[in-house]
PDB file of C-alpha atoms in Angstrom:
ATOM      1  CA  MET A1221      57.685 120.172  33.347  1.00  0.00           C
ATOM      2  CA  ASP A1222      60.796 118.247  32.372  1.00  0.00           C
ATOM      3  CA  VAL A1223      62.307 118.592  35.846  1.00  0.00           C
ATOM      4  CA  VAL A1224      61.501 115.883  38.373  1.00  0.00           C
ATOM      5  CA  PRO A1225      63.032 115.053  41.763  1.00  0.00           C
ATOM      6  CA  GLU A1226      64.545 111.848  40.321  1.00  0.00           C
ATOM      7  CA  LYS A1227      66.681 113.851  37.856  1.00  0.00           C
ATOM      8  CA  LEU A1228      67.711 116.164  40.651  1.00  0.00           C
ATOM      9  CA  GLU A1229      68.777 113.178  42.763  1.00  0.00           C
ATOM     10  CA  SER A1230      70.737 111.579  39.928  1.00  0.00           C
ATOM     11  CA  VAL A1231      72.740 114.763  39.400  1.00  0.00           C
ATOM     12  CA  TRP A1232      73.093 115.239  43.160  1.00  0.00           C
ATOM     13  CA  THR A1233      74.859 111.891  43.627  1.00  0.00           C
ATOM     14  CA  ALA A1234      77.691 112.986  41.317  1.00  0.00           C
ATOM     15  CA  LEU A1235      78.558 116.024  43.428  1.00  0.00           C
ATOM     16  CA  ARG A1236      81.487 116.379  45.792  1.00  0.00           C
ATOM     17  CA  ARG A1237      80.716 116.866  49.472  1.00  0.00           C
ATOM     18  CA  SER A1238      81.749 120.525  49.317  1.00  0.00           C
ATOM     19  CA  ASP A1239      79.359 121.196  46.416  1.00  0.00           C
ATOM     20  CA  LYS A1240      76.536 119.395  48.216  1.00  0.00           C
ATOM     21  CA  ALA A1241      77.057 121.566  51.302  1.00  0.00           C
ATOM     22  CA  ARG A1242      77.079 124.731  49.199  1.00  0.00           C
ATOM     23  CA  LEU A1243      73.964 123.799  47.200  1.00  0.00           C
ATOM     24  CA  ALA A1244      71.912 121.991  49.882  1.00  0.00           C
ATOM     25  CA  GLN A1245      69.619 124.915  50.727  1.00  0.00           C
ATOM     26  CA  GLY A1246      68.799 125.497  47.054  1.00  0.00           C
ATOM     27  CA  LYS A1247      68.039 121.795  46.649  1.00  0.00           C
ATOM     28  CA  ARG A1248      65.609 121.849  49.580  1.00  0.00           C
ATOM     29  CA  LYS A1249      63.837 124.911  48.177  1.00  0.00           C
ATOM     30  CA  LEU A1250      63.619 123.329  44.732  1.00  0.00           C
ATOM     31  CA  ILE A1251      62.148 120.057  46.043  1.00  0.00           C
ATOM     32  CA  ASP A1252      59.636 121.993  48.157  1.00  0.00           C
ATOM     33  CA  CYS A1253      58.691 123.994  45.067  1.00  0.00           C
ATOM     34  CA  ILE A1254      58.179 120.824  42.994  1.00  0.00           C
ATOM     35  CA  ARG A1255      56.144 119.118  45.731  1.00  0.00           C
ATOM     36  CA  ALA A1256      53.944 122.180  46.167  1.00  0.00           C
ATOM     37  CA  GLY A1257      53.261 122.284  42.436  1.00  0.00           C
ATOM     38  CA  ARG A1258      54.938 125.668  42.006  1.00  0.00           C
ATOM     39  CA  ALA A1259      57.703 124.374  39.744  1.00  0.00           C
ATOM     40  CA  GLU A1260      55.883 125.456  36.563  1.00  0.00           C
ATOM     41  CA  SER A1261      55.591 129.048  37.749  1.00  0.00           C
ATOM     42  CA  GLU A1262      59.265 129.084  38.683  1.00  0.00           C
ATOM     43  CA  ALA A1263      60.513 127.045  35.723  1.00  0.00           C
ATOM     44  CA  ASP A1264      63.404 129.374  34.895  1.00  0.00           C
ATOM     45  CA  ALA A1265      64.695 129.280  38.468  1.00  0.00           C
ATOM     46  CA  VAL A1266      64.358 125.500  38.537  1.00  0.00           C
ATOM     47  CA  ARG A1267      66.270 125.112  35.254  1.00  0.00           C
ATOM     48  CA  ALA A1268      68.966 127.534  36.419  1.00  0.00           C
ATOM     49  CA  PHE A1269      69.463 125.590  39.632  1.00  0.00           C
ATOM     50  CA  LEU A1270      69.665 122.310  37.742  1.00  0.00           C
ATOM     51  CA  ARG A1271      72.295 123.843  35.441  1.00  0.00           C
ATOM     52  CA  ARG A1272      74.305 124.842  38.529  1.00  0.00           C
ATOM     53  CA  LEU A1273      74.062 121.270  39.815  1.00  0.00           C
ATOM     54  CA  GLU A1274      75.104 119.810  36.464  1.00  0.00           C
ATOM     55  CA  GLU A1275      78.075 122.205  36.253  1.00  0.00           C
ATOM     56  CA  ALA A1276      79.149 121.247  39.776  1.00  0.00           C
ATOM     57  CA  ALA A1277      78.811 117.547  38.889  1.00  0.00           C
ATOM     58  CA  ALA A1278      80.935 118.066  35.775  1.00  0.00           C
ATOM     59  CA  ARG A1279      83.611 119.738  37.909  1.00  0.00           C
ATOM     60  CA  SER A1280      83.479 116.824  40.339  1.00  0.00           C
ATOM     61  CA  LEU A1281      84.087 114.363  37.519  1.00  0.00           C
ATOM     62  CA  ALA A1282      86.969 116.479  36.202  1.00  0.00           C
ATOM     63  CA  GLY A1283      88.834 116.048  39.483  1.00  0.00           C
ATOM     64  CA  PRO A1284      92.013 114.105  40.153  1.00  0.00           C
ATOM     65  CA  ALA A1285      90.489 110.729  39.288  1.00  0.00           C
ATOM     66  CA  ALA A1286      89.661 111.913  35.773  1.00  0.00           C
ATOM     67  CA  LYS A1287      93.288 112.910  35.206  1.00  0.00           C
ATOM     68  CA  LEU A1288      94.746 109.524  36.074  1.00  0.00           C
ATOM     69  CA  VAL A1289      96.432 107.544  33.354  1.00  0.00           C
ATOM     70  CA  ILE A1290      94.954 104.086  33.722  1.00  0.00           C
ATOM     71  CA  GLU A1291      96.913 101.161  32.377  1.00  0.00           C
ATOM     72  CA  TYR A1292      96.386  97.451  32.911  1.00  0.00           C
ATOM     73  CA  PRO A1293      99.531  95.267  32.962  1.00  0.00           C
ATOM     74  CA  GLU A1294      99.221  92.567  30.315  1.00  0.00           C
ATOM     75  CA  GLU A1295     100.891  89.987  32.553  1.00  0.00           C
ATOM     76  CA  LEU A1296      97.977  90.029  35.043  1.00  0.00           C
ATOM     77  CA  PRO A1297      95.225  87.500  34.281  1.00  0.00           C
ATOM     78  CA  ILE A1298      92.447  89.955  35.161  1.00  0.00           C
ATOM     79  CA  THR A1299      93.467  92.322  32.344  1.00  0.00           C
ATOM     80  CA  SER A1300      91.707  90.261  29.681  1.00  0.00           C
ATOM     81  CA  PHE A1301      88.476  90.430  31.717  1.00  0.00           C
ATOM     82  CA  ILE A1302      88.453  94.213  32.288  1.00  0.00           C
ATOM     83  CA  PRO A1303      86.044  95.010  29.389  1.00  0.00           C
ATOM     84  CA  ALA A1304      83.524  92.430  30.658  1.00  0.00           C
ATOM     85  CA  ILE A1305      83.932  93.675  34.225  1.00  0.00           C
ATOM     86  CA  LYS A1306      83.277  97.266  33.112  1.00  0.00           C
ATOM     87  CA  ARG A1307      80.118  96.155  31.265  1.00  0.00           C
ATOM     88  CA  SER A1308      78.953  94.364  34.412  1.00  0.00           C
ATOM     89  CA  LEU A1309      79.645  97.451  36.508  1.00  0.00           C
ATOM     90  CA  ALA A1310      77.473  99.502  34.157  1.00  0.00           C
ATOM     91  CA  GLU A1311      74.610  96.999  34.352  1.00  0.00           C
ATOM     92  CA  HIS A1312      74.630  95.950  38.029  1.00  0.00           C
ATOM     93  CA  ASP A1313      74.839  97.600  41.448  1.00  0.00           C
ATOM     94  CA  VAL A1314      76.989  94.806  42.877  1.00  0.00           C
ATOM     95  CA  ILE A1315      79.356  92.408  41.156  1.00  0.00           C
ATOM     96  CA  ILE A1316      81.516  89.650  42.594  1.00  0.00           C
ATOM     97  CA  VAL A1317      84.852  88.934  40.962  1.00  0.00           C
ATOM     98  CA  CYS A1318      86.670  85.729  41.832  1.00  0.00           C
ATOM     99  CA  GLY A1319      90.201  84.916  40.816  1.00  0.00           C
ATOM    100  CA  ALA A1320      93.402  83.365  42.018  1.00  0.00           C
ATOM    101  CA  THR A1321      95.722  85.136  44.402  1.00  0.00           C
ATOM    102  CA  GLY A1322      97.970  87.418  42.389  1.00  0.00           C
ATOM    103  CA  SER A1323      95.581  87.772  39.447  1.00  0.00           C
ATOM    104  CA  GLY A1324      95.248  91.538  39.936  1.00  0.00           C
ATOM    105  CA  LYS A1325      91.804  91.801  41.529  1.00  0.00           C
ATOM    106  CA  THR A1326      92.717  94.242  44.285  1.00  0.00           C
ATOM    107  CA  THR A1327      95.022  96.422  42.226  1.00  0.00           C
ATOM    108  CA  GLN A1328      93.188  96.532  38.890  1.00  0.00           C
ATOM    109  CA  LEU A1329      89.483  96.545  39.813  1.00  0.00           C
ATOM    110  CA  PRO A1330      89.543 100.048  41.368  1.00  0.00           C
ATOM    111  CA  LYS A1331      90.901 101.352  38.051  1.00  0.00           C
ATOM    112  CA  ALA A1332      88.014  99.756  36.149  1.00  0.00           C
ATOM    113  CA  VAL A1333      85.548 101.240  38.639  1.00  0.00           C
ATOM    114  CA  LEU A1334      87.004 104.719  38.117  1.00  0.00           C
ATOM    115  CA  GLU A1335      86.932 104.296  34.338  1.00  0.00           C
ATOM    116  CA  THR A1336      83.199 103.584  34.453  1.00  0.00           C
ATOM    117  CA  GLY A1337      82.653 106.838  36.355  1.00  0.00           C
ATOM    118  CA  LEU A1338      81.873 105.187  39.676  1.00  0.00           C
ATOM    119  CA  GLY A1339      83.676 105.770  42.937  1.00  0.00           C
ATOM    120  CA  ARG A1340      84.407 109.439  42.306  1.00  0.00           C
ATOM    121  CA  THR A1341      82.155 110.732  45.059  1.00  0.00           C
ATOM    122  CA  GLY A1342      82.452 107.877  47.509  1.00  0.00           C
ATOM    123  CA  MET A1343      84.617 104.945  48.334  1.00  0.00           C
ATOM    124  CA  ILE A1344      85.656 101.905  46.334  1.00  0.00           C
ATOM    125  CA  GLY A1345      85.617  98.773  48.475  1.00  0.00           C
ATOM    126  CA  CYS A1346      87.697  95.811  47.385  1.00  0.00           C
TER     127      CYS A1346
END
């Protein structure tokens, strides 16, 4: 079957807390079904639940953060590094950005994090 717990978990992480609470019981049943080897016999139910999760995740990503207009002031030194920072964010779990005071690290990095799709279901620490 094309459904595995890893895919379920990857979709699950994109959900808002309210969606997780609403869908938690279905997730438990689905994982139990997969572990017991009954997923094949209930393939349609499994696919339907995954669709519900993916729809909820899409709604989560279409929240307020997705509607922000993100601009980077040209006068800040960090602006020229934003594309490289976004590539690093996509490739690594943790990155360290060093720069002079006033370069825009604290104010501009959260925008780059949001643009990469991170930080929508949790917290951005700077």
